[in-house]
PDB file of C-alpha atoms and ligand atoms in Angstrom:
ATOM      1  CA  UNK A   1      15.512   5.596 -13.819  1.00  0.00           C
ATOM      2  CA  UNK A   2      15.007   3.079 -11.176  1.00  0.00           C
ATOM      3  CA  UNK A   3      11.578   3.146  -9.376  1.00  0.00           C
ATOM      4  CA  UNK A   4      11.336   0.838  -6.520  1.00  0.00           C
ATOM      5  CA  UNK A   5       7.603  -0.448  -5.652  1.00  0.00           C
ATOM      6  CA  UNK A   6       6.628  -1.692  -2.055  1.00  0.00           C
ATOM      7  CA  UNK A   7       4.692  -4.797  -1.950  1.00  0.00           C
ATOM      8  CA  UNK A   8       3.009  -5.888   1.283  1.00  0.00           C
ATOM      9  CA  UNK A   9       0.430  -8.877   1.675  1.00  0.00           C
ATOM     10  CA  UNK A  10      -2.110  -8.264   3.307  1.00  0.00           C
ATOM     11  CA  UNK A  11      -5.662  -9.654   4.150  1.00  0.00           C
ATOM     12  CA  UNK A  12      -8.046  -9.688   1.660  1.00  0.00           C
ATOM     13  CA  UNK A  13     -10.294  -6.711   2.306  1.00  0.00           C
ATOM     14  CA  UNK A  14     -13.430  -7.940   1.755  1.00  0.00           C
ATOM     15  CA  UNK A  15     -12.853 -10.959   3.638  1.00  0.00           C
ATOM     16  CA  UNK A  16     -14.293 -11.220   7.557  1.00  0.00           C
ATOM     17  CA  UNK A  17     -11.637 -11.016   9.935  1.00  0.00           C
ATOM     18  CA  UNK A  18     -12.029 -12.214  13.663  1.00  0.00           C
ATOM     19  CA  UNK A  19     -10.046 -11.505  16.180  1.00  0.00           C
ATOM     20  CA  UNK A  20      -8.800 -14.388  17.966  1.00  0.00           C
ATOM     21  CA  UNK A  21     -10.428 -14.677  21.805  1.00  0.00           C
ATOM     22  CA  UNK A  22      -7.435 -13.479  23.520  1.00  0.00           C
ATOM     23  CA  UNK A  23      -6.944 -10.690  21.406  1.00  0.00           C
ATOM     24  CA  UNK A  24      -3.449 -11.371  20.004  1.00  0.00           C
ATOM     25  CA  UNK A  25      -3.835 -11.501  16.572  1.00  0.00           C
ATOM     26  CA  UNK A  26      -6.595 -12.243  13.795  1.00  0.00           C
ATOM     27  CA  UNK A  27      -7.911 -15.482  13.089  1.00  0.00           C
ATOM     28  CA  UNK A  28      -5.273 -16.582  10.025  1.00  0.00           C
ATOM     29  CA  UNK A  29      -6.670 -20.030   8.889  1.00  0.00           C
ATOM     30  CA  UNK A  30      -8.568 -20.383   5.586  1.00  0.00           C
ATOM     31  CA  UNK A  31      -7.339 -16.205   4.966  1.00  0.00           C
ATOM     32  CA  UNK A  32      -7.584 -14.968   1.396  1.00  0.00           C
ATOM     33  CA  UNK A  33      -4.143 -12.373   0.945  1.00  0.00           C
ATOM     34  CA  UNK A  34      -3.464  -9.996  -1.794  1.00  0.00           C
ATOM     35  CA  UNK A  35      -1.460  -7.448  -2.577  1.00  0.00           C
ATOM     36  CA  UNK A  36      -2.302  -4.096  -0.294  1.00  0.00           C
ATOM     37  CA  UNK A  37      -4.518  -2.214  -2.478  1.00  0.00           C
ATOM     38  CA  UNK A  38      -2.750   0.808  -2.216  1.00  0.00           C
ATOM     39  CA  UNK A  39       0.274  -1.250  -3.568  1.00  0.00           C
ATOM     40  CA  UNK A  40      -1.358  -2.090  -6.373  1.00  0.00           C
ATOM     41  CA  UNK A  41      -1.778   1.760  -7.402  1.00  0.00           C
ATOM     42  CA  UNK A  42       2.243   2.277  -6.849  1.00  0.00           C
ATOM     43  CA  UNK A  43       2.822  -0.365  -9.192  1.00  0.00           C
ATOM     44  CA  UNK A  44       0.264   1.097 -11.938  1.00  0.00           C
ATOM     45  CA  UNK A  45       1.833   4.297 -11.856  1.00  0.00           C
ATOM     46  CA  UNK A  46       5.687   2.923 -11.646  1.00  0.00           C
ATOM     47  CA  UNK A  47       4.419   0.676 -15.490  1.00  0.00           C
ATOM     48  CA  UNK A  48       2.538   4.148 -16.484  1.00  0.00           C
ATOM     49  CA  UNK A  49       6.089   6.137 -15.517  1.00  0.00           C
ATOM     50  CA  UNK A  50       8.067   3.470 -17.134  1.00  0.00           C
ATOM     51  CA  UNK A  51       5.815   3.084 -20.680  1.00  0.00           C
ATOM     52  CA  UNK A  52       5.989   7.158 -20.747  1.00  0.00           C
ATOM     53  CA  UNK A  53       9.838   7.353 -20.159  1.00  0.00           C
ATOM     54  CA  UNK A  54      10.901   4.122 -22.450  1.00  0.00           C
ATOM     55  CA  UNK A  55      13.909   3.309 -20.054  1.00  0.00           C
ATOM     56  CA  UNK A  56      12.619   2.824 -16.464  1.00  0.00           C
ATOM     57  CA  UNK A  57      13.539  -0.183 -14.116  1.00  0.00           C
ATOM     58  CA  UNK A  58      10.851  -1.274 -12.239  1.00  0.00           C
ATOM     59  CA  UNK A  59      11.754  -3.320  -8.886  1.00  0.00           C
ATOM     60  CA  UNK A  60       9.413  -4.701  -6.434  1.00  0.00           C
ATOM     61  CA  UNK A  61      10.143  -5.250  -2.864  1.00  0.00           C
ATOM     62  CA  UNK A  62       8.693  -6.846  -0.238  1.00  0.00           C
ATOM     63  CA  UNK A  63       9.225  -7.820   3.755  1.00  0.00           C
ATOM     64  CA  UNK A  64       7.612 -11.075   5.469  1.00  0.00           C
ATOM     65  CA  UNK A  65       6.779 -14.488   5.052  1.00  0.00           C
ATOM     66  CA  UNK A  66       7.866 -16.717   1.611  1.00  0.00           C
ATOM     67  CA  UNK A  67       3.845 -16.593   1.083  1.00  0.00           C
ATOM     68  CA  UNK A  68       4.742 -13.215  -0.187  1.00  0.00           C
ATOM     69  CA  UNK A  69       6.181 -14.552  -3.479  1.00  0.00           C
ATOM     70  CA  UNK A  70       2.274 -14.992  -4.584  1.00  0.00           C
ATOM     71  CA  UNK A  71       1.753 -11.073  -3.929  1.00  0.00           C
ATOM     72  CA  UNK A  72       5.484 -10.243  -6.246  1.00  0.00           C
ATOM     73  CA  UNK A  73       4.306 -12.755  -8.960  1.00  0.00           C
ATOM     74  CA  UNK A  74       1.112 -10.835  -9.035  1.00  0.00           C
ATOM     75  CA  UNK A  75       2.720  -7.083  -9.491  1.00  0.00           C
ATOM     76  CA  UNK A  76       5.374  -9.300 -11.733  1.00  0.00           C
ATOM     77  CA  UNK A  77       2.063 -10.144 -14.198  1.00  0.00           C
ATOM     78  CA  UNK A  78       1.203  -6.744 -14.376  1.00  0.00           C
ATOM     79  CA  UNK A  79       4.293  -5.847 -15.382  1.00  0.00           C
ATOM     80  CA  UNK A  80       7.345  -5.005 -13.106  1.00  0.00           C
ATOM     81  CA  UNK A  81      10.774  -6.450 -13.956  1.00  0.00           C
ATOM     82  CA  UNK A  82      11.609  -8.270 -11.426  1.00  0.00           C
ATOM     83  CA  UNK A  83      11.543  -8.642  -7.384  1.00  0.00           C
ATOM     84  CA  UNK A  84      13.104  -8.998  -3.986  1.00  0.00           C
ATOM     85  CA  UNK A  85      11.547 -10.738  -1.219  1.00  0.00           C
ATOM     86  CA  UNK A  86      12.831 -10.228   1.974  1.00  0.00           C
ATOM     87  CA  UNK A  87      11.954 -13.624   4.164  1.00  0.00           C
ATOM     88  CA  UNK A  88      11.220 -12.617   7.848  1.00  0.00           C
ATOM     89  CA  UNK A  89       8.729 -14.960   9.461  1.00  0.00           C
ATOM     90  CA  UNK A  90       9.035 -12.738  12.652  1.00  0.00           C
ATOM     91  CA  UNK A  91       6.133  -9.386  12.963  1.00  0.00           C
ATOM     92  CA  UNK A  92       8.140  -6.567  12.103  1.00  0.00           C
ATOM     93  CA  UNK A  93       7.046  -2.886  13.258  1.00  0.00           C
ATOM     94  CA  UNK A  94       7.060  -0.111  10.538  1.00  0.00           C
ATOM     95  CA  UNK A  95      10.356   1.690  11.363  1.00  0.00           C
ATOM     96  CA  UNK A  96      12.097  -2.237  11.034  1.00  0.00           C
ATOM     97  CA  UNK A  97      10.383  -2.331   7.218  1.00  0.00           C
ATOM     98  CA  UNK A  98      11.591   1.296   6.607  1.00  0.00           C
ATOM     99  CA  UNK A  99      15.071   0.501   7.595  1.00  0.00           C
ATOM    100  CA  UNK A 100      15.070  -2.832   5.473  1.00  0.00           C
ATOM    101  CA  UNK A 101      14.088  -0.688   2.613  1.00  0.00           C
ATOM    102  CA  UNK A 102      16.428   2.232   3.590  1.00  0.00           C
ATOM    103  CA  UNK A 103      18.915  -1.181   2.924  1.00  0.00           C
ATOM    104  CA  UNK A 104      17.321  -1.961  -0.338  1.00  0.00           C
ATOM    105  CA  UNK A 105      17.186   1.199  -1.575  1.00  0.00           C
ATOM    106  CA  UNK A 106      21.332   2.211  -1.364  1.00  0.00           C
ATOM    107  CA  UNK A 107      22.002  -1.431  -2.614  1.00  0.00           C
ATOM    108  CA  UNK A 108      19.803  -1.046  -5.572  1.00  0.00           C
ATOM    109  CA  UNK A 109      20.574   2.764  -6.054  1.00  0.00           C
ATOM    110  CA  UNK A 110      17.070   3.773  -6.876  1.00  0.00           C
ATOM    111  CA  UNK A 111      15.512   6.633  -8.334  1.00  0.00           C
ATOM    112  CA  UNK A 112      12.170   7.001  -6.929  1.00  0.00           C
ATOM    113  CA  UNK A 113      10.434   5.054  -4.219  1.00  0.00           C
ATOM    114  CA  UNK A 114       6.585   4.486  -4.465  1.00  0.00           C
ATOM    115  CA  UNK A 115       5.035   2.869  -1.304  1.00  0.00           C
ATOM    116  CA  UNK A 116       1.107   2.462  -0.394  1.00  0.00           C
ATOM    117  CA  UNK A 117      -0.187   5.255   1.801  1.00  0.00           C
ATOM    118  CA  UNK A 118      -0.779   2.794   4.467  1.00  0.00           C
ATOM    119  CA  UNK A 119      -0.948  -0.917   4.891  1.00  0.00           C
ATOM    120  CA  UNK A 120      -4.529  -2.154   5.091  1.00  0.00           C
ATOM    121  CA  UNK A 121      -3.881  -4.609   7.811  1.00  0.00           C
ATOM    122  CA  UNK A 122      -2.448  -2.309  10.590  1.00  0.00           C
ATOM    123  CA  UNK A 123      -3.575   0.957   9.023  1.00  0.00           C
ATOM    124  CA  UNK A 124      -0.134   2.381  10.164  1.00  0.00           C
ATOM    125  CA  UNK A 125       0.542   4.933   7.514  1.00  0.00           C
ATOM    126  CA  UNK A 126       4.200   6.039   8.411  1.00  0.00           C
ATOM    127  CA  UNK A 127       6.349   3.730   6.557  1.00  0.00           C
ATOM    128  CA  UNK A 128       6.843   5.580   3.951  1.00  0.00           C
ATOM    129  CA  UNK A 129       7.541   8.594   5.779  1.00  0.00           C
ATOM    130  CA  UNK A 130      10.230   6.830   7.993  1.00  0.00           C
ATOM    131  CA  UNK A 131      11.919   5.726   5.018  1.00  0.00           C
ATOM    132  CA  UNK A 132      11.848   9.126   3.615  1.00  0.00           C
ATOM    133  CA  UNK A 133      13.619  10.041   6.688  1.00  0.00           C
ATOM    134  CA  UNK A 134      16.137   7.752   7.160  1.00  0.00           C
ATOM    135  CA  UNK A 135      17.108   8.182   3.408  1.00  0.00           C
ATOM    136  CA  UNK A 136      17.219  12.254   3.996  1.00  0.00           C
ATOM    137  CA  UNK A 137      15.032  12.234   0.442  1.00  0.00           C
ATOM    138  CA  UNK A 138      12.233  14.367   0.433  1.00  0.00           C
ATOM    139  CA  UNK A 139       8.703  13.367   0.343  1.00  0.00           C
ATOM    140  CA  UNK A 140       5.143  13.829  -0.865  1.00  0.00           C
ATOM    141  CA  UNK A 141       2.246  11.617   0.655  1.00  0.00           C
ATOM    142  CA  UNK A 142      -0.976  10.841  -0.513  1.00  0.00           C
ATOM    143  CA  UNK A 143      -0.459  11.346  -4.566  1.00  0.00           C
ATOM    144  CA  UNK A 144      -3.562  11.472  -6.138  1.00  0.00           C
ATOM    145  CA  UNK A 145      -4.659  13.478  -9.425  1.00  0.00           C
ATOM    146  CA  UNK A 146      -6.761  16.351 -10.297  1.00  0.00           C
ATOM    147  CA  UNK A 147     -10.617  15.602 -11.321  1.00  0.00           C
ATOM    148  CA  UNK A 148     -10.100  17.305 -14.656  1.00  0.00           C
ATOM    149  CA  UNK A 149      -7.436  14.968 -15.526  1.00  0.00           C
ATOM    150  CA  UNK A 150      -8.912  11.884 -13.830  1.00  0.00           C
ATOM    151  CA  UNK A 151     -10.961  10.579 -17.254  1.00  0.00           C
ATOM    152  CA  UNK A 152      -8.416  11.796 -20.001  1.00  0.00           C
ATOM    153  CA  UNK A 153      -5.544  10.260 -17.675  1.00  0.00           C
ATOM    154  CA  UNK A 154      -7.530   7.195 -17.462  1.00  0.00           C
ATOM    155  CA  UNK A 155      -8.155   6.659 -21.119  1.00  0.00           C
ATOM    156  CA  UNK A 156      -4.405   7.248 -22.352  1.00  0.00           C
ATOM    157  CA  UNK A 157      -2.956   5.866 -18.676  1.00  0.00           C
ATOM    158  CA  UNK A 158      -1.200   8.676 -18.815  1.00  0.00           C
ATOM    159  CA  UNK A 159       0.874   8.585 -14.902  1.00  0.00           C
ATOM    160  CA  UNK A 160      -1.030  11.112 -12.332  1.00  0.00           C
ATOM    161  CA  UNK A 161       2.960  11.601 -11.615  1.00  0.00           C
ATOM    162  CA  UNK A 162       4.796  14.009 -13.609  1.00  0.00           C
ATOM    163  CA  UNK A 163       8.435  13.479 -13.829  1.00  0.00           C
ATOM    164  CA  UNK A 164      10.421  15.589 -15.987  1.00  0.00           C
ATOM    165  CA  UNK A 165      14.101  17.518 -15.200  1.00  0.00           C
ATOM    166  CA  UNK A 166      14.953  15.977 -12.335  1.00  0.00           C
ATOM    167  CA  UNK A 167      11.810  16.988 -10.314  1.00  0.00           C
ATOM    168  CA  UNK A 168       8.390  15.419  -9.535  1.00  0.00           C
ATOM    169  CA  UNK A 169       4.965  17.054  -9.526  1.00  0.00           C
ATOM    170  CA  UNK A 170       2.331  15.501  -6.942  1.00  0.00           C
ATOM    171  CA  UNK A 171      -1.021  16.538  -6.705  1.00  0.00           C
ATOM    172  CA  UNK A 172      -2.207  15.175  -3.262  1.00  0.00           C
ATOM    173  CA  UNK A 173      -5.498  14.931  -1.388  1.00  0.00           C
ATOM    174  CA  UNK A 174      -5.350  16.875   2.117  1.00  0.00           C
ATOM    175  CA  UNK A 175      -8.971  18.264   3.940  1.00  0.00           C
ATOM    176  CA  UNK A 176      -9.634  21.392   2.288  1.00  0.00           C
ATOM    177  CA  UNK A 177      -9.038  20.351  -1.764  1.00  0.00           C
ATOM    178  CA  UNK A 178      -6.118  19.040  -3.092  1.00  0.00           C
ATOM    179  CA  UNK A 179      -2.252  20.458  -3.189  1.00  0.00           C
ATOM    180  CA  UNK A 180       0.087  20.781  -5.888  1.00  0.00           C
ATOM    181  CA  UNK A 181       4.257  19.884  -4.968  1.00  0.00           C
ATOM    182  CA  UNK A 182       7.036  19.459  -6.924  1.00  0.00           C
ATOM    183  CA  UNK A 183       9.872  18.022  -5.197  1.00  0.00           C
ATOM    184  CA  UNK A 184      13.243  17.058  -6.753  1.00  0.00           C
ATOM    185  CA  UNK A 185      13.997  13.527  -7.650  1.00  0.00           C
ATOM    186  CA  UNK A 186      15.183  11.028  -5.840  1.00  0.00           C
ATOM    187  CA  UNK A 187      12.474  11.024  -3.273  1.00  0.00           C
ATOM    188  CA  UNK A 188       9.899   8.875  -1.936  1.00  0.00           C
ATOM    189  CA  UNK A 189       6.262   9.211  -2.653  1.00  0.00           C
ATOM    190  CA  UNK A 190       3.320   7.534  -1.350  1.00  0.00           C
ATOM    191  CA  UNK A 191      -0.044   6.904  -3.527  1.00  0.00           C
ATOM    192  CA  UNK A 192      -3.606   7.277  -2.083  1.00  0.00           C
ATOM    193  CA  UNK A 193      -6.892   5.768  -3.958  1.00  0.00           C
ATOM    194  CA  UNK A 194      -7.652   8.070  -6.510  1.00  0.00           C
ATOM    195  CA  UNK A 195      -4.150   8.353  -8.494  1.00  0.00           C
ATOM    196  CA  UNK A 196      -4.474   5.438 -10.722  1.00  0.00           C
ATOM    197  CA  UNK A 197      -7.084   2.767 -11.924  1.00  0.00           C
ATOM    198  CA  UNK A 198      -4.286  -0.364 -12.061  1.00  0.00           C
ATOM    199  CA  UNK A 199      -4.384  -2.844 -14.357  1.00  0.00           C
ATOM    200  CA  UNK A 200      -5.164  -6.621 -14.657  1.00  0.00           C
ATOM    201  CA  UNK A 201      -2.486  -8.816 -15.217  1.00  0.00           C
ATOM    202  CA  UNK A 202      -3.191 -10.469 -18.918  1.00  0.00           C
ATOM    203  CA  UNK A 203      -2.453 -14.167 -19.543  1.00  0.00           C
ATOM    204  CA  UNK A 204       0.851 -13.261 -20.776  1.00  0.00           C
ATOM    205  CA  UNK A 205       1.806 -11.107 -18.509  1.00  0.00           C
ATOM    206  CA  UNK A 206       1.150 -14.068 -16.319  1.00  0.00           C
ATOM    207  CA  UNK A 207       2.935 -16.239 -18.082  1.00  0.00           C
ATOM    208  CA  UNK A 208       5.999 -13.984 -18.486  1.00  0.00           C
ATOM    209  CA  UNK A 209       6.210 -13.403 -14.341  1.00  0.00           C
ATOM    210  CA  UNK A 210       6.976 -17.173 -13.924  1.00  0.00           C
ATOM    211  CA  UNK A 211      10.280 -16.397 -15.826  1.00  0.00           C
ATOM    212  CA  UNK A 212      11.098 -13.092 -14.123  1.00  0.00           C
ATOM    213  CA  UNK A 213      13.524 -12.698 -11.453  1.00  0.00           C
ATOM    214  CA  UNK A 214      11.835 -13.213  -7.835  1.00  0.00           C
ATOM    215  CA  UNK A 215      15.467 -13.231  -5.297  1.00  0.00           C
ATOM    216  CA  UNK A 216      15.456 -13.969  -2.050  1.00  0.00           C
ATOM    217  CA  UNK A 217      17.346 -12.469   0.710  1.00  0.00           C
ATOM    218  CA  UNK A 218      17.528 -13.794   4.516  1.00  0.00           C
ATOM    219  CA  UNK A 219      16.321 -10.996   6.638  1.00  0.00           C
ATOM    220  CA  UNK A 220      19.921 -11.340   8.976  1.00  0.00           C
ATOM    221  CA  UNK A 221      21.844 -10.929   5.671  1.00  0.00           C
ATOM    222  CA  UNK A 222      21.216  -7.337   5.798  1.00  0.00           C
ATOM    223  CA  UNK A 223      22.689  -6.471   8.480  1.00  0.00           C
ATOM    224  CA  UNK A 224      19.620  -4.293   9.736  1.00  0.00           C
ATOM    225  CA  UNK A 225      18.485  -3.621  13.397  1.00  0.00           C
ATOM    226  CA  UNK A 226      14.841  -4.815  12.975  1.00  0.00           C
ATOM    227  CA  UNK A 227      14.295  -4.962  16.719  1.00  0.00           C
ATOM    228  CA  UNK A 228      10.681  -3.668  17.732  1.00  0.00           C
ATOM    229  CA  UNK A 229      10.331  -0.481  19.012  1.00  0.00           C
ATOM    230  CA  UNK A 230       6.451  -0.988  19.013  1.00  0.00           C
ATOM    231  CA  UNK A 231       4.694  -3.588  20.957  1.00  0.00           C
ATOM    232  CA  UNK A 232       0.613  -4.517  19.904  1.00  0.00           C
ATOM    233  CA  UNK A 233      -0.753  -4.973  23.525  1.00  0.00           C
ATOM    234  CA  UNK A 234      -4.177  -6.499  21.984  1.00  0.00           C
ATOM    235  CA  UNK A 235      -6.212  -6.357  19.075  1.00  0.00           C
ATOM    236  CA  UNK A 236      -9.969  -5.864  19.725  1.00  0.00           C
ATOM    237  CA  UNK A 237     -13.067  -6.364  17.119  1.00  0.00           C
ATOM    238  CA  UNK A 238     -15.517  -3.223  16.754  1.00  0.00           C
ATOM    239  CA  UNK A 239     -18.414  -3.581  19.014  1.00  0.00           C
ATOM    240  CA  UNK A 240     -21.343  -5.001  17.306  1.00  0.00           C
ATOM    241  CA  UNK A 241     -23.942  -3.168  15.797  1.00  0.00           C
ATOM    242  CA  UNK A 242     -27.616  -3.336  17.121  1.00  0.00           C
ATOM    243  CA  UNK A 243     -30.209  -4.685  14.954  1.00  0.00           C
ATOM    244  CA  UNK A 244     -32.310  -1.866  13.179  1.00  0.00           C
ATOM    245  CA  UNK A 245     -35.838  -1.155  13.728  1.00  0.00           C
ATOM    246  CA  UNK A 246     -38.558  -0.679  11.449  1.00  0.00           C
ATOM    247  CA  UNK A 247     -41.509   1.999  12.774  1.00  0.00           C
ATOM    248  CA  UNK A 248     -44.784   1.695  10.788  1.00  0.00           C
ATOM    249  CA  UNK A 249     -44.896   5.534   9.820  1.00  0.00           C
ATOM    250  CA  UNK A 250     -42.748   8.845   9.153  1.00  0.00           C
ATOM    251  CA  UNK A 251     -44.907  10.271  12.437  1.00  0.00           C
ATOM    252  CA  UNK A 252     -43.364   7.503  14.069  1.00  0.00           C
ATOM    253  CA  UNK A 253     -40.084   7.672  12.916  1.00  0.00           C
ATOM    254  CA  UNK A 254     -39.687  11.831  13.717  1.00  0.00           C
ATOM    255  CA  UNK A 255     -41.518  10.893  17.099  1.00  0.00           C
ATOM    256  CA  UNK A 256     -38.457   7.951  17.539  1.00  0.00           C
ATOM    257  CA  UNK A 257     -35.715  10.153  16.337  1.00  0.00           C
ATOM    258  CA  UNK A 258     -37.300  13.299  18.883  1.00  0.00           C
ATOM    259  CA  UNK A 259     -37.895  11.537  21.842  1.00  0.00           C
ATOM    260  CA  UNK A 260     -35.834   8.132  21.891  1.00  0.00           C
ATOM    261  CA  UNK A 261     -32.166   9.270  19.882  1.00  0.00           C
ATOM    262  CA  UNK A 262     -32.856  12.890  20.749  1.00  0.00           C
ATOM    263  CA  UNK A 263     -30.951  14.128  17.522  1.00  0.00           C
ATOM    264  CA  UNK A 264     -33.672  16.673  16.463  1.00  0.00           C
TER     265      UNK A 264
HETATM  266  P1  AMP B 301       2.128   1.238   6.680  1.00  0.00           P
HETATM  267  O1  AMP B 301       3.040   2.337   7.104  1.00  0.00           O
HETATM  268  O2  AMP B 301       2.361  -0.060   7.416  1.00  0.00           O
HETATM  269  O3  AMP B 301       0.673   1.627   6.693  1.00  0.00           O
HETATM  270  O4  AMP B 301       2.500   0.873   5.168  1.00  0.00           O
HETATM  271  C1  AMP B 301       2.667   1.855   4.165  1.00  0.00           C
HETATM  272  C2  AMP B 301       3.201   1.194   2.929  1.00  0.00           C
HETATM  273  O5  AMP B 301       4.496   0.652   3.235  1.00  0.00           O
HETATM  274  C3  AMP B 301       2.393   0.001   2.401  1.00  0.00           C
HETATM  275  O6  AMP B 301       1.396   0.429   1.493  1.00  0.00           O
HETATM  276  C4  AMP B 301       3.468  -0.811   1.694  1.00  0.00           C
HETATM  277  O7  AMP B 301       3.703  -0.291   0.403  1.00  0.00           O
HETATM  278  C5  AMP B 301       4.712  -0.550   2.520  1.00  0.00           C
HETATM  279  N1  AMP B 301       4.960  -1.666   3.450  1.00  0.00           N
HETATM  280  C6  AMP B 301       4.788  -1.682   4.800  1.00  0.00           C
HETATM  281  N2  AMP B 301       5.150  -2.882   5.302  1.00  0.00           N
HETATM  282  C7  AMP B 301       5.561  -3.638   4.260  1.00  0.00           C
HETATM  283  C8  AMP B 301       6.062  -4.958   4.109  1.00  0.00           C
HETATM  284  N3  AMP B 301       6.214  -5.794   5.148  1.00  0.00           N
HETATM  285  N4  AMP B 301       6.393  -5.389   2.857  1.00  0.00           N
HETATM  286  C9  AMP B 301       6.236  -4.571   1.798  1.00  0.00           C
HETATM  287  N5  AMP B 301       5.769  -3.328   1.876  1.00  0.00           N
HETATM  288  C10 AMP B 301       5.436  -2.853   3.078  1.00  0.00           C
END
């Protein structure tokens, strides 16, 4: 089995991000990245799938600048076999990424597909589903795993995936609880928080990803169509928040919350 692993970087998360004064980006300079955190959970449960089936390939692909080779060596450390970065210096929208990896996927004839359920930058959430599309494979979104597995899954890092005769069983978060699929195999599935806890790459591990295949491809060697169909008019910052207030007593503070918010 071949299980192909989407790798975006992506702003560190608990960094501050500004907005640049004209609203056309974020400010870039001095900008920790890392690998999208949902990412990182695809790649712990394509190494779980792998160590449980003995004979799994697992590729990781990515789409953007050559910066990105920091964010493959880092998924390479964990564990993954090897990687393809896609160099595009240009802003791609999703359906562009979906359609490289619609590319990458036929070329490397793979199995499974595990992407993040969304990017942490834009928030976008539909590659994953566009690639399903394009591919005609089906697809289950948000994997996650059942609470009365969660600890014994954790200890053995046993996969919250279950693969087994050609078909794969996702247990995924919606509003009400969670949902139970099984769809056959290939297909794409995308992983929300709670499916994995993923792993830290060891020393060796990292020393072992400076020998593992990282290849390159121009983005105009795949013959793709990446031209937007989205266009970001302007990116604004959340309005700031107003300072609290302390009152001096709990009279005070039902009197404040009464007559002043008017919420009871
Ligand atoms: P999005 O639809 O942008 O929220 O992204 C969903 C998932 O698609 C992410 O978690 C990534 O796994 C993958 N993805 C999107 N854009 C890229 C990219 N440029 N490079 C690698 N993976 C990406």
């Amino acid at each position: 089995m071949k299980i192909l692993v989407t790798v975006k970087r992506v702003p560190d998360p608990n960094a501050s991000i500004k907005v640049k004064p004209d609203g056309t980006g974020i400010i870039t300079d001095n900008l920790k990245y890392v690998v999208n955190p949902f990412d990182e959970i695809a790649i712990e449960e394509a190494l779980r799938l792998k160590e449980k089936s003995g004979g799994a390939e697992v590729v990781l692909v990515s789409v953007g600048s050559k910066t990105a080779q920091e964010q493959l060596r880092t998924g390479l450390a964990m564990g993954a076999d090897r990687a393809i970065l896609v160099v595009a210096e240009q802003e791609l929208d999703s359906l562009a990424v979906a359609r490289i990896f619609h590319k990458l996927v036929q070329d490397e004839k793979a199995d499974l597909v595990l992407l993040g359920k969304q990017a942490i930058d834009d928030d976008a959430n539909q590659t994953g589903q566009m690639l399903a599309a394009l591919l005609g494979w089906p697809q289950a979104t948000f994997a996650s795993k059942t609470d009365s597995l969660e600890s014994e899954a954790e200890k053995s890092g046993t996969p919250g995936i279950q693969i087994s005769g050609g078909a794969a069983k996702v247990v995924r978060e919606v509003d009400g609880g969670l949902e139970t699929l099984e769809l056959p195999v290939p297909a794409v599935i995308t992983v929300d928080l709670r499916l994995n806890v993923p792993r830290y790459a060891s020393l060796p591990g990292i020393m072992k990803a400076r020998k593992k295949e990282l290849k390159e491809l121009a983005i105009d060697s795949l013959g793709v169509d990446v031209k937007p169909k989205l266009k970001i008019l302007r990116l604004d910052p959340p309005p700031k928040r107003q300072a609290g207030r302390k009152v001096g007593s709990v009279q005070e503070l039902v009197q404040a919350l009464h007559n002043e918010a008017k919420v009871i």
